[in-house]
Coordinates of C-alpha atoms in Angstrom, one line a residue:
I1 CA 3.4 -27.5 -40.8
Q2 CA 1.8 -25.6 -44.1
A3 CA 0.5 -22.6 -41.5
L4 CA 3.5 -22.7 -39.9
D5 CA 5.3 -22.5 -43.1
T6 CA 3.5 -19.6 -43.9
L7 CA 3.5 -17.0 -41.3
G8 CA 7.1 -17.7 -40.6
G9 CA 7.4 -17.2 -44.3
T10 CA 6.3 -13.9 -43.8
K11 CA 9.0 -11.6 -44.7
W12 CA 8.9 -7.9 -42.5
R13 CA 11.0 -4.8 -41.7
V14 CA 11.6 -2.5 -39.2
N15 CA 9.5 0.9 -39.8
K16 CA 12.4 3.9 -39.1
R17 CA 9.9 6.8 -38.9
V18 CA 7.9 5.1 -36.1
L19 CA 10.8 3.8 -33.9
D20 CA 12.4 7.3 -34.4
V21 CA 9.1 9.1 -32.8
V22 CA 9.3 5.8 -30.2
D23 CA 12.8 6.6 -29.4
R24 CA 12.4 10.3 -29.0
I25 CA 10.0 10.1 -26.5
W26 CA 11.9 7.0 -24.6
N27 CA 14.7 9.2 -24.1
S28 CA 12.9 11.7 -22.8
G29 CA 11.8 9.9 -20.3
G30 CA 8.9 7.5 -21.9
R31 CA 4.9 9.0 -20.4
L32 CA 3.4 9.5 -24.2
A33 CA 2.0 6.9 -25.6
H34 CA 1.2 4.3 -23.1
L35 CA 5.6 4.0 -22.9
V36 CA 5.9 3.5 -19.2
D37 CA 7.0 6.4 -17.2
R38 CA 11.2 5.9 -17.0
D39 CA 11.0 7.4 -13.2
D40 CA 9.8 5.9 -9.8
V41 CA 7.0 7.0 -7.9
P42 CA 8.6 8.8 -4.7
L43 CA 7.6 6.4 -1.8
P44 CA 5.6 8.3 0.9
E45 CA 6.9 9.3 3.6
K46 CA 6.1 7.7 7.4
P47 CA 4.0 10.4 9.0
D48 CA 4.7 11.7 12.9
T49 CA 1.9 10.1 15.0
E50 CA 0.9 6.8 16.7
D51 CA -2.6 7.0 15.3
E52 CA -2.8 3.7 14.4
T53 CA -5.8 4.8 11.2
L54 CA -3.4 7.3 9.3
L55 CA -0.2 4.5 10.2
K56 CA -2.6 2.0 8.3
K57 CA -3.7 4.2 5.2
W58 CA 0.7 5.3 5.4
K59 CA 1.3 1.3 4.9
W60 CA -1.0 0.7 2.4
K61 CA 0.2 3.7 0.3
L62 CA 3.7 2.6 0.8
R63 CA 2.9 -0.7 -0.4
N64 CA 1.2 0.1 -3.1
A65 CA 3.9 2.1 -4.5
K66 CA 6.8 0.2 -4.4
K67 CA 4.8 -2.7 -5.7
E68 CA 4.2 0.3 -8.7
N69 CA 8.0 0.4 -8.8
R70 CA 8.3 -2.7 -9.3
E71 CA 5.9 -2.8 -12.3
R72 CA 7.4 0.3 -13.8
H73 CA 11.1 -1.6 -13.6
S74 CA 9.8 -5.0 -15.0
L75 CA 7.9 -2.5 -18.2
R76 CA 11.0 -0.2 -18.4
C77 CA 13.6 -3.7 -19.4
D78 CA 10.4 -5.1 -21.1
T79 CA 11.0 -2.1 -23.5
E80 CA 14.7 -1.6 -23.8
L81 CA 14.4 -4.8 -24.5
K82 CA 12.3 -4.6 -27.4
L83 CA 14.1 -1.6 -28.5
S84 CA 17.0 -2.7 -28.9
V85 CA 16.1 -5.4 -30.9
A86 CA 14.2 -2.9 -33.4
R87 CA 17.6 -0.9 -33.6
K88 CA 19.5 -3.8 -34.1
M89 CA 17.3 -4.9 -36.8
K90 CA 16.5 -1.3 -38.1
D91 CA 18.6 -0.9 -41.6
E92 CA 18.1 -5.3 -42.1
E93 CA 15.8 -5.1 -45.2
G94 CA 13.9 -7.8 -43.8
F95 CA 13.8 -10.9 -41.8
Y96 CA 11.3 -13.6 -40.8
Y97 CA 9.2 -15.2 -37.7
P98 CA 9.9 -18.7 -37.3
H99 CA 6.1 -19.5 -35.3
N100 CA 5.7 -23.0 -33.1
V101 CA 3.0 -24.1 -31.7
D102 CA 1.9 -25.0 -28.4
F103 CA 0.5 -27.8 -27.0
R104 CA -3.4 -26.6 -28.3
G105 CA -2.5 -25.8 -31.7
R106 CA -2.1 -21.8 -30.9
A107 CA 0.7 -20.6 -33.2
Y108 CA 3.4 -17.9 -31.4
P109 CA 6.5 -16.4 -32.9
M110 CA 9.4 -17.8 -31.8
H111 CA 11.4 -14.6 -31.1
P112 CA 10.3 -13.2 -27.3
Y113 CA 11.1 -9.9 -27.4
L114 CA 9.8 -7.4 -31.2
N115 CA 7.1 -9.7 -32.7
H116 CA 3.4 -8.8 -34.4
L117 CA 1.9 -10.1 -31.2
G118 CA 3.5 -7.3 -28.4
S119 CA 2.6 -4.2 -27.6
D120 CA 0.9 -1.2 -29.6
M121 CA 4.7 -0.1 -29.6
C122 CA 5.9 -3.3 -31.1
R123 CA 3.0 -3.6 -33.8
G124 CA 3.8 0.2 -34.9
I125 CA 7.5 -0.4 -35.8
L126 CA 6.6 -3.9 -38.1
E127 CA 5.9 -3.3 -41.1
F128 CA 6.0 -6.4 -44.4
A129 CA 9.5 -6.0 -45.9
E130 CA 7.3 -6.8 -49.1
G131 CA 4.9 -3.4 -50.5
R132 CA 1.8 -4.1 -52.8
P133 CA 0.4 -0.8 -54.7
L134 CA -3.0 0.1 -53.2
G135 CA -4.3 -0.5 -56.1
N136 CA -9.1 0.4 -56.5
V137 CA -9.9 -1.1 -52.6
G138 CA -6.7 -0.8 -50.4
L139 CA -6.9 3.2 -49.6
R140 CA -10.3 2.9 -48.9
W141 CA -8.6 -0.5 -46.5
L142 CA -6.3 2.0 -46.0
K143 CA -8.8 5.0 -44.2
I144 CA -11.0 2.2 -42.6
H145 CA -7.6 0.7 -40.6
L146 CA -6.7 4.1 -39.3
A147 CA -10.4 5.1 -37.5
N148 CA -10.4 1.3 -36.1
L149 CA -7.0 2.2 -34.4
Y150 CA -8.2 5.6 -33.5
A151 CA -11.0 3.6 -32.1
G152 CA -13.1 5.7 -29.4
G153 CA -16.4 4.5 -30.8
V154 CA -15.0 5.3 -34.1
D155 CA -14.8 1.2 -34.3
K156 CA -18.3 0.5 -33.8
L157 CA -19.4 3.1 -37.4
S158 CA -20.6 1.5 -40.4
Y159 CA -17.6 0.8 -42.8
E160 CA -18.8 4.5 -44.6
G161 CA -19.1 5.7 -40.9
R162 CA -15.4 4.9 -40.2
V163 CA -14.0 6.2 -43.6
S164 CA -16.0 9.9 -43.3
F165 CA -14.2 10.0 -39.8
T166 CA -10.5 9.3 -42.0
E167 CA -11.3 11.9 -44.5
N168 CA -13.0 14.6 -41.8
H169 CA -9.6 14.3 -40.2
L170 CA -7.1 14.7 -42.9
D171 CA -5.4 17.8 -41.1
E172 CA -4.9 15.9 -38.0
I173 CA -3.6 13.4 -40.2
F174 CA -1.5 14.9 -41.9
D175 CA 0.1 17.4 -39.0
S176 CA 0.8 13.6 -37.1
A177 CA 2.4 12.4 -39.9
D178 CA 4.6 15.4 -40.0
K179 CA 5.1 16.8 -36.6
P180 CA 4.3 13.9 -34.5
L181 CA 5.8 15.6 -31.5
E182 CA 6.1 18.8 -32.3
G183 CA 2.3 19.3 -33.9
N184 CA -1.3 18.6 -32.6
R185 CA 0.6 15.1 -31.5
W186 CA -3.8 13.9 -32.4
W187 CA -2.4 10.7 -33.1
L188 CA -2.1 10.4 -29.1
R189 CA -5.4 10.8 -28.7
A190 CA -5.7 7.1 -30.3
E191 CA -6.3 4.0 -28.7
D192 CA -3.7 2.3 -30.5
P193 CA -1.0 5.6 -31.1
F194 CA 1.8 4.3 -32.2
Q195 CA -0.1 1.9 -35.3
C196 CA -2.2 4.8 -35.5
L197 CA 0.6 6.8 -36.3
A198 CA 2.1 4.8 -38.8
A199 CA -1.6 4.7 -40.8
C200 CA -1.1 8.5 -40.4
I201 CA 2.1 8.4 -42.0
N202 CA 0.8 5.9 -44.5
L203 CA -2.0 7.5 -45.5
S204 CA -0.5 10.2 -45.4
E205 CA 2.3 9.2 -48.6
A206 CA -0.4 7.6 -50.3
L207 CA -2.6 10.8 -51.1
R208 CA 0.2 13.2 -51.7
S209 CA 1.8 10.5 -54.7
S210 CA 0.9 10.6 -57.8
S211 CA -1.6 8.1 -57.7
S212 CA -2.8 6.2 -54.9
E213 CA -4.0 2.8 -56.5
T214 CA -0.3 2.4 -57.4
Y215 CA 1.6 3.6 -54.1
V216 CA 3.1 1.2 -52.9
S217 CA 1.6 0.0 -48.9
Y218 CA 4.2 -2.1 -46.4
L219 CA 1.0 -1.8 -43.9
P220 CA -0.5 -4.4 -42.5
I221 CA -4.3 -3.7 -42.2
H222 CA -6.2 -6.2 -40.0
Q223 CA -9.9 -8.1 -39.2
D224 CA -10.2 -8.6 -36.6
G225 CA -13.1 -11.3 -34.8
S226 CA -15.6 -9.9 -32.5
C227 CA -15.4 -11.4 -29.1
N228 CA -13.5 -14.4 -30.9
G229 CA -14.4 -16.8 -28.5
L230 CA -17.8 -16.5 -28.3
Q231 CA -18.3 -16.3 -32.3
H232 CA -16.7 -20.2 -31.7
Y233 CA -19.3 -20.6 -29.4
A234 CA -22.4 -19.5 -31.0
A235 CA -21.2 -21.3 -33.7
L236 CA -20.7 -24.5 -31.8
G237 CA -24.9 -23.9 -30.4
R238 CA -25.8 -22.9 -33.8
D239 CA -26.8 -19.9 -31.2
K240 CA -29.0 -17.4 -33.4
L241 CA -29.3 -14.8 -30.1
G242 CA -25.8 -15.1 -29.5
A243 CA -24.9 -14.8 -33.1
A244 CA -26.3 -11.6 -33.7
A245 CA -24.3 -10.3 -30.4
V246 CA -21.9 -10.8 -32.3
N247 CA -21.8 -10.4 -35.8
L248 CA -22.5 -13.9 -37.3
M249 CA -25.2 -12.3 -38.7
A250 CA -25.7 -9.1 -41.2
G251 CA -26.2 -5.9 -39.8
E252 CA -26.2 -2.3 -40.7
K253 CA -23.0 -1.3 -38.4
P254 CA -21.6 -4.0 -35.2
A255 CA -23.1 -5.2 -33.0
D256 CA -20.9 -4.5 -29.8
V257 CA -21.1 -6.8 -27.7
Y258 CA -19.2 -5.0 -24.6
S259 CA -22.0 -2.2 -24.9
G260 CA -24.1 -5.4 -24.2
I261 CA -22.5 -5.8 -21.4
A262 CA -22.1 -2.1 -20.1
A263 CA -25.2 -1.2 -20.7
R264 CA -26.8 -4.3 -18.4
V265 CA -24.2 -4.2 -15.7
L266 CA -24.9 0.3 -15.4
D267 CA -29.2 -1.5 -15.3
I268 CA -28.6 -3.6 -12.5
M269 CA -26.5 -0.7 -10.6
R270 CA -28.6 1.8 -10.9
E271 CA -31.3 -0.9 -9.2
D272 CA -29.0 -1.0 -6.7
A273 CA -27.9 2.3 -6.0
Q274 CA -31.4 2.7 -4.6
K275 CA -31.3 0.3 -2.1
D276 CA -30.8 1.6 1.8
P277 CA -26.8 1.0 2.2
T278 CA -27.9 -0.3 6.0
S279 CA -29.4 -3.2 4.1
F280 CA -27.0 -3.1 0.9
P281 CA -23.7 -1.9 1.7
D282 CA -22.9 -2.3 -2.1
A283 CA -25.4 0.6 -2.8
L284 CA -22.8 3.5 -2.1
Q285 CA -20.6 1.2 -4.2
A286 CA -23.1 1.2 -7.2
R287 CA -23.4 5.0 -6.7
A288 CA -19.8 5.4 -6.7
L289 CA -19.9 3.7 -10.5
L290 CA -22.4 4.8 -11.8
D291 CA -20.3 7.8 -13.9
Q292 CA -17.6 4.7 -14.8
V293 CA -19.5 2.0 -16.5
D294 CA -19.2 1.7 -20.4
R295 CA -17.6 -0.7 -22.7
K296 CA -13.8 0.3 -22.0
L297 CA -14.4 -0.9 -18.0
V298 CA -15.8 -4.3 -19.0
K299 CA -14.7 -5.3 -21.9
Q300 CA -11.7 -7.2 -21.0
T301 CA -13.8 -9.3 -18.5
V302 CA -16.5 -10.2 -21.3
M303 CA -13.6 -10.9 -23.5
T304 CA -11.8 -13.4 -21.1
S305 CA -15.1 -14.2 -19.9
V306 CA -15.3 -17.9 -22.1
Y307 CA -11.6 -18.3 -21.0
G308 CA -12.8 -18.9 -17.5
V309 CA -12.1 -15.4 -15.9
T310 CA -12.8 -16.5 -12.2
Y311 CA -14.2 -13.0 -10.0
I312 CA -10.6 -12.9 -8.6
G313 CA -8.8 -12.3 -12.1
A314 CA -11.8 -10.1 -13.5
R315 CA -11.2 -8.1 -10.4
D316 CA -8.2 -7.0 -11.5
Q317 CA -9.5 -6.1 -14.4
I318 CA -11.7 -3.4 -13.8
M319 CA -9.6 -1.9 -10.8
R320 CA -6.9 -1.5 -12.8
R321 CA -9.2 0.1 -15.5
L322 CA -10.6 2.5 -12.8
K323 CA -6.9 3.0 -11.5
E324 CA -5.8 4.5 -15.3
R325 CA -9.4 6.9 -15.3
G326 CA -7.7 8.3 -11.8
T327 CA -11.1 8.1 -10.0
Q328 CA -11.6 10.6 -6.8
L329 CA -11.6 7.0 -5.1
D330 CA -8.9 6.3 -2.8
D331 CA -7.1 2.5 -3.2
S332 CA -9.6 0.8 -0.7
Q333 CA -12.8 2.2 -1.9
T334 CA -11.4 1.6 -5.6
F335 CA -10.4 -2.1 -4.2
G336 CA -14.5 -2.2 -3.0
A337 CA -15.7 -0.9 -6.0
S338 CA -14.1 -3.7 -8.2
C339 CA -15.1 -6.3 -5.9
Y340 CA -18.6 -5.5 -6.6
A341 CA -18.4 -4.0 -10.2
A342 CA -16.7 -7.7 -11.0
K343 CA -19.8 -9.6 -9.8
V344 CA -22.4 -7.5 -11.5
T345 CA -20.4 -7.9 -15.1
L346 CA -20.3 -11.7 -14.1
T347 CA -24.1 -11.4 -13.7
A348 CA -24.6 -10.3 -16.5
L349 CA -22.8 -12.3 -18.9
E350 CA -24.7 -15.0 -17.1
E351 CA -28.2 -13.6 -18.2
M352 CA -26.8 -12.4 -21.8
F353 CA -25.3 -15.6 -22.9
E354 CA -27.1 -18.7 -21.8
A355 CA -26.3 -21.2 -24.9
A356 CA -22.6 -20.5 -24.3
R357 CA -23.0 -21.0 -20.8
S358 CA -24.7 -24.1 -20.8
I359 CA -21.8 -26.3 -23.5
M360 CA -19.0 -24.3 -21.1
S361 CA -20.8 -26.0 -18.5
W362 CA -20.9 -29.8 -20.7
L363 CA -17.6 -29.0 -21.4
G364 CA -16.4 -28.4 -18.0
E365 CA -18.8 -31.4 -17.0
C366 CA -17.5 -33.8 -19.1
A367 CA -13.7 -33.2 -18.1
K368 CA -14.5 -33.4 -14.9
I369 CA -15.8 -37.1 -15.3
I370 CA -12.6 -38.0 -17.4
A371 CA -10.2 -36.4 -14.8
S372 CA -12.1 -38.0 -11.7
E373 CA -10.3 -41.4 -13.3
N374 CA -6.9 -39.7 -13.2
Q375 CA -6.9 -39.1 -16.8
P376 CA -6.0 -36.1 -18.5
V377 CA -8.6 -34.8 -21.1
R378 CA -7.6 -35.9 -24.8
W379 CA -9.0 -34.6 -28.1
T380 CA -7.9 -34.2 -31.6
T381 CA -8.4 -30.3 -33.5
P382 CA -10.7 -30.6 -36.6
L383 CA -6.6 -30.4 -38.1
G384 CA -5.4 -33.5 -36.6
L385 CA -3.6 -32.7 -34.1
P386 CA -4.1 -34.8 -31.0
V387 CA -4.2 -32.4 -27.7
V388 CA -3.5 -33.2 -23.4
Q389 CA -3.8 -31.0 -20.9
P390 CA -0.9 -31.6 -18.7
Y391 CA -1.8 -30.4 -15.6
R392 CA -0.9 -32.8 -12.7
K393 CA 0.0 -32.2 -9.2
L394 CA 3.2 -31.7 -8.2
G395 CA 5.2 -33.4 -5.8
R396 CA 7.5 -32.3 -3.6
H397 CA 11.9 -34.3 -3.5
L398 CA 14.2 -33.5 -0.8
I399 CA 17.5 -34.0 -1.8
K400 CA 20.1 -33.8 1.3
T401 CA 23.7 -32.5 0.3
S402 CA 26.6 -32.0 3.4
L403 CA 26.0 -28.5 2.7
Q404 CA 22.0 -28.1 2.0
V405 CA 18.8 -29.4 1.8
L406 CA 17.6 -28.4 -1.5
T407 CA 13.4 -29.1 -2.7
L408 CA 12.3 -30.1 -5.9
Q409 CA 8.9 -30.4 -7.7
R410 CA 8.2 -32.3 -11.0
E411 CA 5.1 -33.4 -11.6
T412 CA 3.2 -36.7 -10.6
E413 CA 1.1 -39.5 -12.3
K414 CA -2.1 -37.9 -10.4
V415 CA -4.0 -35.3 -12.6
M416 CA -5.4 -32.3 -11.5
V417 CA -9.1 -32.6 -11.7
K418 CA -10.2 -29.1 -11.0
R419 CA -7.9 -28.0 -13.1
Q420 CA -8.8 -30.2 -15.5
R421 CA -12.1 -29.1 -15.8
T422 CA -12.0 -25.2 -15.5
A423 CA -9.4 -25.6 -18.4
F424 CA -10.8 -27.6 -20.9
P425 CA -12.8 -25.4 -22.6
P426 CA -11.0 -21.9 -22.7
N427 CA -8.7 -24.5 -24.4
F428 CA -10.8 -26.5 -26.1
V429 CA -11.8 -23.3 -27.7
H430 CA -8.8 -21.7 -28.4
S431 CA -8.0 -25.2 -30.7
L432 CA -10.7 -24.2 -32.5
D433 CA -9.3 -20.9 -33.4
G434 CA -6.1 -22.0 -34.0
S435 CA -7.5 -24.2 -36.3
H436 CA -9.2 -21.4 -38.1
M437 CA -6.2 -19.4 -38.4
M438 CA -4.0 -21.9 -39.9
M439 CA -6.8 -23.2 -42.5
T440 CA -7.1 -19.2 -43.6
A441 CA -3.3 -19.1 -43.0
I442 CA -3.3 -21.9 -45.9
A443 CA -5.9 -20.6 -48.4
C444 CA -4.1 -16.7 -48.3
K445 CA -1.0 -18.8 -49.7
R446 CA -2.4 -20.3 -52.1
A447 CA -3.8 -17.1 -53.3
G448 CA -1.0 -15.7 -53.4
M449 CA -1.6 -13.2 -50.9
N450 CA 1.1 -12.4 -47.5
F451 CA -0.4 -13.1 -44.5
A452 CA 0.3 -13.0 -40.4
G453 CA -2.1 -14.0 -37.6
V454 CA -2.3 -13.0 -34.0
H455 CA -5.0 -16.0 -32.8
D456 CA -8.2 -13.7 -34.0
S457 CA -6.7 -11.1 -35.7
F458 CA -6.1 -11.7 -39.2
W459 CA -3.7 -8.9 -41.4
T460 CA -2.7 -8.5 -44.6
H461 CA -2.1 -5.7 -47.5
A462 CA -4.8 -3.2 -48.1
C463 CA -5.4 -4.2 -51.7
D464 CA -6.1 -7.8 -50.6
V465 CA -8.6 -8.0 -47.1
D466 CA -11.1 -8.0 -49.4
Q467 CA -10.4 -11.7 -50.6
L468 CA -9.4 -12.5 -47.1
N469 CA -12.0 -11.7 -45.7
T470 CA -14.0 -14.1 -48.5
I471 CA -11.3 -16.5 -47.7
L472 CA -11.8 -16.0 -43.4
R473 CA -15.7 -16.6 -43.7
E474 CA -15.2 -19.8 -46.5
K475 CA -13.2 -21.6 -44.0
F476 CA -14.9 -20.9 -40.8
I477 CA -18.0 -22.6 -42.1
E478 CA -15.6 -25.3 -43.0
L479 CA -14.5 -25.7 -39.8
Y480 CA -18.1 -25.6 -37.8
D481 CA -19.9 -27.7 -41.1
A482 CA -18.0 -30.6 -39.1
P483 CA -20.1 -32.3 -36.3
I484 CA -16.8 -31.1 -34.0
L485 CA -19.1 -31.5 -30.5
E486 CA -20.3 -35.0 -31.5
N487 CA -16.8 -35.6 -32.8
L488 CA -15.5 -34.8 -29.0
L489 CA -18.3 -37.2 -27.6
E490 CA -17.5 -39.6 -29.6
S491 CA -13.7 -39.8 -29.0
F492 CA -14.3 -39.4 -25.0
E493 CA -17.3 -42.4 -25.4
E494 CA -14.8 -44.6 -27.1
S495 CA -12.2 -44.0 -24.7
F496 CA -13.7 -44.2 -21.2
P497 CA -15.9 -47.1 -23.0
T498 CA -17.0 -47.1 -19.0
L499 CA -17.6 -44.1 -18.4
T500 CA -20.8 -42.0 -18.9
F501 CA -21.1 -39.0 -20.3
P502 CA -23.8 -36.5 -20.4
P503 CA -26.1 -35.5 -23.3
L504 CA -24.7 -33.2 -25.6
P505 CA -26.6 -29.4 -25.1
E506 CA -29.4 -27.9 -27.3
R507 CA -28.7 -26.8 -30.1
G508 CA -30.2 -23.8 -32.3
D509 CA -30.9 -23.9 -35.6
F510 CA -28.7 -20.8 -36.7
D511 CA -27.5 -21.1 -40.2
L512 CA -23.8 -20.9 -40.7
R513 CA -23.8 -19.6 -44.3
E514 CA -24.8 -16.3 -42.9
V515 CA -21.8 -15.8 -41.8
L516 CA -20.8 -15.5 -45.8
H517 CA -23.2 -12.7 -46.2
S518 CA -22.2 -10.6 -42.7
T519 CA -20.3 -7.3 -43.0
Y520 CA -18.8 -7.3 -39.7
F521 CA -18.1 -11.0 -38.7
F522 CA -14.2 -9.8 -39.2
N523 CA -13.6 -6.2 -39.2

């Protein structure tokens, strides 16, 4: 409750300058800065032929065009809803987002449209309503934050490298702030363009003020976990190899797990590309993808792997990335390439994160044993929140009336064994990252700081980032100093004394206190 009060007590306001730019782009048809095109894709005309091959291709293109238009319509509605809220609130001094928790203990703002969990557009439009002077360190963090938002590999440099990047692009930053649409539009090259624009405006004002130290900034500065799910697994398993890969250990620059996976995927594809396509058909897919493999292609799959992403989910993620790039492959070739790339990416993940996989397997096996007794998996989070997985089979009930027969669905007493098993590892880790965020939020409030959280991304004012970094590391160590897996196994054995559970997976000898000295643990 204290954590939800802290999150709900953070005061927000609309960044009018960014909202004005969003409105101008939207009114001119969208298409820029990841905004959806306001026009539909034209439907392909049916070819005047009896050729089944050509007709089949036309049907494929027609189906995809209709699907694209449905998606665009949905995105346009979503954008309009968010902008309507922003326009309504833009003249308010400030407003608040009450929060609640899901069944796992993860916090979410209760307003469904414009909030800081939303898209880049939403985050760019929102800022803290209460400003704070940048002070001695705030200007540096503002420069680092801008480089992070620009991304494109810049966010993988050392902090000094990111500061240098920002300082080397001050002309573009000033131009973006002064003439966002009439100038060179440098901010549009950023991975998070609207947030980058907000940072350009903020930094320009600070540098042009009489004293940057006394300049009052309203911009939230983010500290993000490095593939946070794997960070939690590395801490659970005291896994040195995993800890090094996800920045639980100190390094001169951030370790990039996504680049590591991408490199392994590329190695596998190079080997496959050398094979004979007549005996190994995937050789053709490998050859087509050799110049497409990078961290961005595999990032979403790596992020969601610890949360139980399936082969089909991985395939769809990679297919979206390939379509975004506008490759020379047609739709059927893109589908085949995505199937192959998903298979290779999941193979690379299994090779590189064996310790995390062993914990995931143990959690899944425990869940299977419990669910086989027709019981849902239950546990208590480190903050004392009881969690029950809500997955039960649905029963059909027919209601006959004089006009029609209605079919209603409702949960039965029978649990879904497979769903209980596959959902437990990600739900358990989500309950842990929710606990870490709440522990950090409470400590920040006691320290007199403004705090906002988006699961594994913690936000505060630029002047308070150093203090936030200290707190979130201390709370991570405090969380994992407790014997979490031992307590979980003990609770299972107490609840189900007649069942036999597998022994805990072996743990390594990683010292959690190394997190205190890891510059890029959250960065």
